[in-house]
Amino acid sequence: MRRFLRSNGLTLFFLLILVLALAGQAVSGVYVFNDRQLTSGGAQVSLAHYLTSSQFAVDVAENWQSEFLQFFLYIFVTVWLVQRGSPESKNPREAGVESDERQKVDAHAAEDSPAWAAARGWRTALFSRSLGLIMGALFLLSWLAQSIAGLSAYNADQLADLSDPVSWTGYVTSADFWNRSLQNWQSEFLAVAAMAVFSIYLRQRGSPESKPVGESHSATGIEG
């Protein structure tokens, strides 16, 4: 067990704080929701009811989709785009998909390479893009979940205000939907840009997200 925890500590740590953050969001969210219900003359709900509500679902999904969008874009654009001096970037001379030899695919696959790296054809092509594709798929699924949950929450507010509900198409083209999406997207894009630039000049000893402390500011694609 100790070996498993040590080998998977990074993933387990973030999964743990994810659960804690979701629990905190649920508890604080139900209080905020019930305060609004009292203000508008509505009935208060239990924590269990709130956890299955569209309001909680849309708040979670709109954050998840922005995170997956960030990673999806970052994985794909860093194939071609570089930032000189950043460990988050490839060396400018290596921009592009790189050679089969460097990527260890097809005839250049090693004995311990994943099976699909040496399979050739569509399997190697798919496996070669699998990380970006799964992030893109997770973004689309969480975006869809946000749109469905958001539609339900939006229409509940519409009915409470004695206004007509809208269709799914009407909601995903509404200002409410795009305001929710863009306020999350812009924060993710800012964070990535800040990380790429700050890592040129600043260091974190021992972190693979940082260059070695004594490495030149101009060194690119070198991680500690």
PDB file of C-alpha atoms in Angstrom:
ATOM      1  CA  MET A   1       0.000   0.000   0.000  1.00  0.00           C
ATOM      2  CA  ARG A   2       2.821   2.398   0.893  1.00  0.00           C
ATOM      3  CA  ARG A   3       4.471   1.746  -2.471  1.00  0.00           C
ATOM      4  CA  PHE A   4       1.184   2.360  -4.285  1.00  0.00           C
ATOM      5  CA  LEU A   5       0.647   5.653  -2.467  1.00  0.00           C
ATOM      6  CA  ARG A   6       4.191   6.790  -3.194  1.00  0.00           C
ATOM      7  CA  SER A   7       3.966   5.849  -6.877  1.00  0.00           C
ATOM      8  CA  ASN A   8       0.596   7.529  -7.379  1.00  0.00           C
ATOM      9  CA  GLY A   9       0.844  10.364  -4.875  1.00  0.00           C
ATOM     10  CA  LEU A  10       0.378  13.200  -7.372  1.00  0.00           C
ATOM     11  CA  THR A  11      -2.890  11.847  -8.786  1.00  0.00           C
ATOM     12  CA  LEU A  12      -4.231  10.778  -5.380  1.00  0.00           C
ATOM     13  CA  PHE A  13      -3.457  14.183  -3.877  1.00  0.00           C
ATOM     14  CA  PHE A  14      -5.426  16.053  -6.521  1.00  0.00           C
ATOM     15  CA  LEU A  15      -8.311  13.566  -6.390  1.00  0.00           C
ATOM     16  CA  LEU A  16      -8.477  14.037  -2.625  1.00  0.00           C
ATOM     17  CA  ILE A  17      -8.555  17.821  -2.776  1.00  0.00           C
ATOM     18  CA  LEU A  18     -11.083  17.564  -5.638  1.00  0.00           C
ATOM     19  CA  VAL A  19     -13.451  15.648  -3.352  1.00  0.00           C
ATOM     20  CA  LEU A  20     -12.843  18.119  -0.521  1.00  0.00           C
ATOM     21  CA  ALA A  21     -13.430  21.089  -2.828  1.00  0.00           C
ATOM     22  CA  LEU A  22     -16.652  19.551  -4.178  1.00  0.00           C
ATOM     23  CA  ALA A  23     -17.842  18.925  -0.622  1.00  0.00           C
ATOM     24  CA  GLY A  24     -17.067  22.514   0.329  1.00  0.00           C
ATOM     25  CA  GLN A  25     -18.809  23.806  -2.781  1.00  0.00           C
ATOM     26  CA  ALA A  26     -21.880  21.685  -2.011  1.00  0.00           C
ATOM     27  CA  VAL A  27     -22.170  22.904   1.579  1.00  0.00           C
ATOM     28  CA  SER A  28     -21.608  26.569   0.765  1.00  0.00           C
ATOM     29  CA  GLY A  29     -23.751  26.292  -2.359  1.00  0.00           C
ATOM     30  CA  VAL A  30     -26.806  24.956  -0.536  1.00  0.00           C
ATOM     31  CA  TYR A  31     -26.591  27.836   1.941  1.00  0.00           C
ATOM     32  CA  VAL A  32     -26.423  30.386  -0.888  1.00  0.00           C
ATOM     33  CA  PHE A  33     -29.264  28.647  -2.720  1.00  0.00           C
ATOM     34  CA  ASN A  34     -31.482  28.582   0.364  1.00  0.00           C
ATOM     35  CA  ASP A  35     -30.782  32.243   1.088  1.00  0.00           C
ATOM     36  CA  ARG A  36     -32.009  33.072  -2.401  1.00  0.00           C
ATOM     37  CA  GLN A  37     -35.052  30.867  -1.875  1.00  0.00           C
ATOM     38  CA  LEU A  38     -35.951  32.755   1.318  1.00  0.00           C
ATOM     39  CA  THR A  39     -35.502  36.093  -0.445  1.00  0.00           C
ATOM     40  CA  SER A  40     -37.768  35.059  -3.302  1.00  0.00           C
ATOM     41  CA  GLY A  41     -40.293  33.317  -1.076  1.00  0.00           C
ATOM     42  CA  GLY A  42     -39.367  29.812  -2.202  1.00  0.00           C
ATOM     43  CA  ALA A  43     -38.933  26.657  -0.127  1.00  0.00           C
ATOM     44  CA  GLN A  44     -35.558  25.677   1.272  1.00  0.00           C
ATOM     45  CA  VAL A  45     -33.971  22.398   0.139  1.00  0.00           C
ATOM     46  CA  SER A  46     -31.803  19.776   1.782  1.00  0.00           C
ATOM     47  CA  LEU A  47     -28.163  19.154   0.906  1.00  0.00           C
ATOM     48  CA  ALA A  48     -29.125  15.898  -0.833  1.00  0.00           C
ATOM     49  CA  HIS A  49     -31.717  17.715  -2.939  1.00  0.00           C
ATOM     50  CA  TYR A  50     -29.232  20.453  -3.828  1.00  0.00           C
ATOM     51  CA  LEU A  51     -26.611  17.899  -4.924  1.00  0.00           C
ATOM     52  CA  THR A  52     -29.059  16.535  -7.508  1.00  0.00           C
ATOM     53  CA  SER A  53     -30.211  19.969  -8.654  1.00  0.00           C
ATOM     54  CA  SER A  54     -29.425  21.615 -11.974  1.00  0.00           C
ATOM     55  CA  GLN A  55     -27.956  24.582 -10.099  1.00  0.00           C
ATOM     56  CA  PHE A  56     -25.195  22.476  -8.551  1.00  0.00           C
ATOM     57  CA  ALA A  57     -24.617  20.556 -11.793  1.00  0.00           C
ATOM     58  CA  VAL A  58     -24.185  23.671 -13.919  1.00  0.00           C
ATOM     59  CA  ASP A  59     -21.781  25.263 -11.424  1.00  0.00           C
ATOM     60  CA  VAL A  60     -19.584  22.144 -11.503  1.00  0.00           C
ATOM     61  CA  ALA A  61     -19.808  21.513 -15.250  1.00  0.00           C
ATOM     62  CA  GLU A  62     -19.003  25.077 -16.293  1.00  0.00           C
ATOM     63  CA  ASN A  63     -15.720  24.909 -14.394  1.00  0.00           C
ATOM     64  CA  TRP A  64     -14.814  21.438 -15.613  1.00  0.00           C
ATOM     65  CA  GLN A  65     -15.367  22.289 -19.265  1.00  0.00           C
ATOM     66  CA  SER A  66     -13.058  25.302 -19.036  1.00  0.00           C
ATOM     67  CA  GLU A  67     -10.309  23.157 -17.517  1.00  0.00           C
ATOM     68  CA  PHE A  68     -10.569  20.495 -20.207  1.00  0.00           C
ATOM     69  CA  LEU A  69     -10.655  23.190 -22.894  1.00  0.00           C
ATOM     70  CA  GLN A  70      -7.448  24.644 -21.477  1.00  0.00           C
ATOM     71  CA  PHE A  71      -5.610  21.312 -21.615  1.00  0.00           C
ATOM     72  CA  PHE A  72      -7.063  20.399 -25.009  1.00  0.00           C
ATOM     73  CA  LEU A  73      -5.811  23.645 -26.554  1.00  0.00           C
ATOM     74  CA  TYR A  74      -2.488  23.540 -24.726  1.00  0.00           C
ATOM     75  CA  ILE A  75      -1.732  19.985 -25.847  1.00  0.00           C
ATOM     76  CA  PHE A  76      -2.434  20.766 -29.492  1.00  0.00           C
ATOM     77  CA  VAL A  77      -0.995  24.276 -29.876  1.00  0.00           C
ATOM     78  CA  THR A  78       2.284  23.352 -28.187  1.00  0.00           C
ATOM     79  CA  VAL A  79       2.932  20.971 -31.080  1.00  0.00           C
ATOM     80  CA  TRP A  80       3.504  24.007 -33.311  1.00  0.00           C
ATOM     81  CA  LEU A  81       3.775  27.109 -31.132  1.00  0.00           C
ATOM     82  CA  VAL A  82       6.757  27.819 -28.887  1.00  0.00           C
ATOM     83  CA  GLN A  83       7.778  30.253 -26.153  1.00  0.00           C
ATOM     84  CA  ARG A  84      11.513  30.799 -26.121  1.00  0.00           C
ATOM     85  CA  GLY A  85      12.954  30.319 -22.644  1.00  0.00           C
ATOM     86  CA  SER A  86       9.972  28.466 -21.174  1.00  0.00           C
ATOM     87  CA  PRO A  87      10.104  24.851 -19.920  1.00  0.00           C
ATOM     88  CA  GLU A  88       6.438  24.671 -20.942  1.00  0.00           C
ATOM     89  CA  SER A  89       7.515  24.927 -24.588  1.00  0.00           C
ATOM     90  CA  LYS A  90       9.475  22.740 -26.964  1.00  0.00           C
ATOM     91  CA  ASN A  91      12.731  23.975 -28.413  1.00  0.00           C
ATOM     92  CA  PRO A  92      11.887  26.170 -31.427  1.00  0.00           C
ATOM     93  CA  ARG A  93      13.902  23.807 -33.671  1.00  0.00           C
ATOM     94  CA  GLU A  94      11.574  20.932 -32.702  1.00  0.00           C
ATOM     95  CA  ALA A  95       8.245  22.599 -33.550  1.00  0.00           C
ATOM     96  CA  GLY A  96       5.892  20.226 -35.347  1.00  0.00           C
ATOM     97  CA  VAL A  97       4.958  16.576 -34.965  1.00  0.00           C
ATOM     98  CA  GLU A  98       8.615  15.442 -34.994  1.00  0.00           C
ATOM     99  CA  SER A  99      10.132  12.432 -36.717  1.00  0.00           C
ATOM    100  CA  ASP A 100       9.074   8.796 -36.221  1.00  0.00           C
ATOM    101  CA  GLU A 101      12.504   8.071 -34.792  1.00  0.00           C
ATOM    102  CA  ARG A 102      12.225  10.749 -32.125  1.00  0.00           C
ATOM    103  CA  GLN A 103       8.662   9.730 -31.304  1.00  0.00           C
ATOM    104  CA  LYS A 104       9.595   6.016 -31.220  1.00  0.00           C
ATOM    105  CA  VAL A 105       6.773   4.876 -33.491  1.00  0.00           C
ATOM    106  CA  ASP A 106       6.463   2.238 -36.211  1.00  0.00           C
ATOM    107  CA  ALA A 107       9.863   0.685 -36.936  1.00  0.00           C
ATOM    108  CA  HIS A 108      11.499   2.901 -34.294  1.00  0.00           C
ATOM    109  CA  ALA A 109       9.378   1.598 -31.407  1.00  0.00           C
ATOM    110  CA  ALA A 110      11.351   0.202 -28.477  1.00  0.00           C
ATOM    111  CA  GLU A 111      10.739  -3.120 -26.720  1.00  0.00           C
ATOM    112  CA  ASP A 112       8.889  -1.389 -23.883  1.00  0.00           C
ATOM    113  CA  SER A 113       6.919   0.969 -26.134  1.00  0.00           C
ATOM    114  CA  PRO A 114       3.098   0.757 -25.971  1.00  0.00           C
ATOM    115  CA  ALA A 115       1.774  -1.868 -28.400  1.00  0.00           C
ATOM    116  CA  TRP A 116      -0.070   0.660 -30.560  1.00  0.00           C
ATOM    117  CA  ALA A 117       3.098   2.718 -31.036  1.00  0.00           C
ATOM    118  CA  ALA A 118       4.458  -0.147 -33.140  1.00  0.00           C
ATOM    119  CA  ALA A 119       1.151  -1.308 -34.645  1.00  0.00           C
ATOM    120  CA  ARG A 120       1.296   1.109 -37.597  1.00  0.00           C
ATOM    121  CA  GLY A 121      -1.708   2.314 -39.560  1.00  0.00           C
ATOM    122  CA  TRP A 122      -4.785   3.791 -37.900  1.00  0.00           C
ATOM    123  CA  ARG A 123      -3.916   2.429 -34.453  1.00  0.00           C
ATOM    124  CA  THR A 124      -0.619   4.296 -34.285  1.00  0.00           C
ATOM    125  CA  ALA A 125      -2.228   7.412 -35.780  1.00  0.00           C
ATOM    126  CA  LEU A 126      -4.996   7.297 -33.153  1.00  0.00           C
ATOM    127  CA  PHE A 127      -2.669   6.547 -30.253  1.00  0.00           C
ATOM    128  CA  SER A 128      -0.373   9.371 -31.394  1.00  0.00           C
ATOM    129  CA  ARG A 129      -3.217  11.849 -30.814  1.00  0.00           C
ATOM    130  CA  SER A 130      -5.061  10.089 -28.006  1.00  0.00           C
ATOM    131  CA  LEU A 131      -4.203  12.535 -25.208  1.00  0.00           C
ATOM    132  CA  GLY A 132      -5.470  15.575 -27.076  1.00  0.00           C
ATOM    133  CA  LEU A 133      -8.518  13.711 -28.350  1.00  0.00           C
ATOM    134  CA  ILE A 134      -9.593  12.533 -24.899  1.00  0.00           C
ATOM    135  CA  MET A 135      -9.220  16.060 -23.515  1.00  0.00           C
ATOM    136  CA  GLY A 136     -11.279  17.371 -26.420  1.00  0.00           C
ATOM    137  CA  ALA A 137     -13.943  14.722 -25.827  1.00  0.00           C
ATOM    138  CA  LEU A 138     -14.087  15.512 -22.102  1.00  0.00           C
ATOM    139  CA  PHE A 139     -14.439  19.204 -22.930  1.00  0.00           C
ATOM    140  CA  LEU A 140     -17.344  18.516 -25.282  1.00  0.00           C
ATOM    141  CA  LEU A 141     -19.070  16.221 -22.772  1.00  0.00           C
ATOM    142  CA  SER A 142     -18.708  18.684 -19.904  1.00  0.00           C
ATOM    143  CA  TRP A 143     -19.809  21.525 -22.205  1.00  0.00           C
ATOM    144  CA  LEU A 144     -22.899  19.499 -23.114  1.00  0.00           C
ATOM    145  CA  ALA A 145     -23.562  18.758 -19.437  1.00  0.00           C
ATOM    146  CA  GLN A 146     -23.231  22.453 -18.650  1.00  0.00           C
ATOM    147  CA  SER A 147     -25.656  23.394 -21.413  1.00  0.00           C
ATOM    148  CA  ILE A 148     -28.280  20.868 -20.276  1.00  0.00           C
ATOM    149  CA  ALA A 149     -27.997  21.658 -16.569  1.00  0.00           C
ATOM    150  CA  GLY A 150     -27.784  25.366 -17.317  1.00  0.00           C
ATOM    151  CA  LEU A 151     -30.917  25.191 -19.443  1.00  0.00           C
ATOM    152  CA  SER A 152     -32.824  23.551 -16.590  1.00  0.00           C
ATOM    153  CA  ALA A 153     -31.610  26.133 -14.056  1.00  0.00           C
ATOM    154  CA  TYR A 154     -32.274  29.025 -16.433  1.00  0.00           C
ATOM    155  CA  ASN A 155     -35.797  27.867 -17.213  1.00  0.00           C
ATOM    156  CA  ALA A 156     -36.537  27.391 -13.512  1.00  0.00           C
ATOM    157  CA  ASP A 157     -35.624  31.045 -13.005  1.00  0.00           C
ATOM    158  CA  GLN A 158     -37.695  32.024 -16.015  1.00  0.00           C
ATOM    159  CA  LEU A 159     -40.769  30.256 -14.638  1.00  0.00           C
ATOM    160  CA  ALA A 160     -40.218  31.754 -11.193  1.00  0.00           C
ATOM    161  CA  ASP A 161     -40.236  35.194 -12.851  1.00  0.00           C
ATOM    162  CA  LEU A 162     -43.373  34.250 -14.813  1.00  0.00           C
ATOM    163  CA  SER A 163     -41.393  34.346 -18.080  1.00  0.00           C
ATOM    164  CA  ASP A 164     -41.447  31.828 -20.905  1.00  0.00           C
ATOM    165  CA  PRO A 165     -38.855  29.014 -20.844  1.00  0.00           C
ATOM    166  CA  VAL A 166     -36.401  28.711 -23.732  1.00  0.00           C
ATOM    167  CA  SER A 167     -35.237  25.823 -25.885  1.00  0.00           C
ATOM    168  CA  TRP A 168     -31.756  24.266 -25.689  1.00  0.00           C
ATOM    169  CA  THR A 169     -30.756  26.120 -28.854  1.00  0.00           C
ATOM    170  CA  GLY A 170     -32.098  29.340 -27.426  1.00  0.00           C
ATOM    171  CA  TYR A 171     -30.103  28.852 -24.231  1.00  0.00           C
ATOM    172  CA  VAL A 172     -26.735  27.987 -25.822  1.00  0.00           C
ATOM    173  CA  THR A 173     -27.004  31.139 -27.941  1.00  0.00           C
ATOM    174  CA  SER A 174     -28.020  33.293 -24.974  1.00  0.00           C
ATOM    175  CA  ALA A 175     -25.941  35.870 -23.135  1.00  0.00           C
ATOM    176  CA  ASP A 176     -26.344  33.912 -19.868  1.00  0.00           C
ATOM    177  CA  PHE A 177     -24.704  30.796 -21.312  1.00  0.00           C
ATOM    178  CA  TRP A 178     -21.783  32.623 -22.899  1.00  0.00           C
ATOM    179  CA  ASN A 179     -21.252  34.815 -19.870  1.00  0.00           C
ATOM    180  CA  ARG A 180     -20.892  31.680 -17.756  1.00  0.00           C
ATOM    181  CA  SER A 181     -18.507  30.096 -20.268  1.00  0.00           C
ATOM    182  CA  LEU A 182     -16.300  33.056 -21.124  1.00  0.00           C
ATOM    183  CA  GLN A 183     -15.733  34.186 -17.553  1.00  0.00           C
ATOM    184  CA  ASN A 184     -14.155  30.775 -16.914  1.00  0.00           C
ATOM    185  CA  TRP A 185     -12.282  30.539 -20.214  1.00  0.00           C
ATOM    186  CA  GLN A 186     -10.516  33.866 -19.840  1.00  0.00           C
ATOM    187  CA  SER A 187      -9.146  32.904 -16.409  1.00  0.00           C
ATOM    188  CA  GLU A 188      -7.773  29.623 -17.778  1.00  0.00           C
ATOM    189  CA  PHE A 189      -6.107  31.330 -20.741  1.00  0.00           C
ATOM    190  CA  LEU A 190      -4.548  33.932 -18.443  1.00  0.00           C
ATOM    191  CA  ALA A 191      -3.194  31.219 -16.135  1.00  0.00           C
ATOM    192  CA  VAL A 192      -1.539  29.328 -19.024  1.00  0.00           C
ATOM    193  CA  ALA A 193       0.009  32.492 -20.459  1.00  0.00           C
ATOM    194  CA  ALA A 194       1.289  33.506 -17.016  1.00  0.00           C
ATOM    195  CA  MET A 195       2.816  30.067 -16.421  1.00  0.00           C
ATOM    196  CA  ALA A 196       4.562  30.085 -19.800  1.00  0.00           C
ATOM    197  CA  VAL A 197       6.070  33.536 -19.228  1.00  0.00           C
ATOM    198  CA  PHE A 198       6.885  33.388 -15.504  1.00  0.00           C
ATOM    199  CA  SER A 199       8.660  30.040 -15.915  1.00  0.00           C
ATOM    200  CA  ILE A 200      11.193  31.754 -18.183  1.00  0.00           C
ATOM    201  CA  TYR A 201      12.592  33.859 -15.352  1.00  0.00           C
ATOM    202  CA  LEU A 202      11.407  32.207 -12.119  1.00  0.00           C
ATOM    203  CA  ARG A 203      12.260  28.781 -10.658  1.00  0.00           C
ATOM    204  CA  GLN A 204      10.823  26.148  -8.351  1.00  0.00           C
ATOM    205  CA  ARG A 205      13.550  23.785  -7.259  1.00  0.00           C
ATOM    206  CA  GLY A 206      12.713  20.130  -7.866  1.00  0.00           C
ATOM    207  CA  SER A 207       9.564  20.764  -9.911  1.00  0.00           C
ATOM    208  CA  PRO A 208       9.262  19.343 -13.453  1.00  0.00           C
ATOM    209  CA  GLU A 209       7.261  22.476 -14.291  1.00  0.00           C
ATOM    210  CA  SER A 210      10.375  24.600 -13.709  1.00  0.00           C
ATOM    211  CA  LYS A 211      13.804  24.754 -15.255  1.00  0.00           C
ATOM    212  CA  PRO A 212      16.743  23.815 -13.013  1.00  0.00           C
ATOM    213  CA  VAL A 213      17.552  26.737 -10.726  1.00  0.00           C
ATOM    214  CA  GLY A 214      20.861  27.499 -12.422  1.00  0.00           C
ATOM    215  CA  GLU A 215      19.622  27.090 -16.012  1.00  0.00           C
ATOM    216  CA  SER A 216      19.834  30.059 -18.354  1.00  0.00           C
ATOM    217  CA  HIS A 217      16.724  32.191 -18.835  1.00  0.00           C
ATOM    218  CA  SER A 218      17.031  31.582 -22.585  1.00  0.00           C
ATOM    219  CA  ALA A 219      17.005  27.772 -22.262  1.00  0.00           C
ATOM    220  CA  THR A 220      13.835  26.372 -23.807  1.00  0.00           C
ATOM    221  CA  GLY A 221      12.091  23.044 -23.228  1.00  0.00           C
ATOM    222  CA  ILE A 222      14.349  22.082 -20.312  1.00  0.00           C
ATOM    223  CA  GLU A 223      12.659  20.839 -17.163  1.00  0.00           C
ATOM    224  CA  GLY A 224      14.096  20.355 -13.693  1.00  0.00           C
TER     225      GLY A 224
END
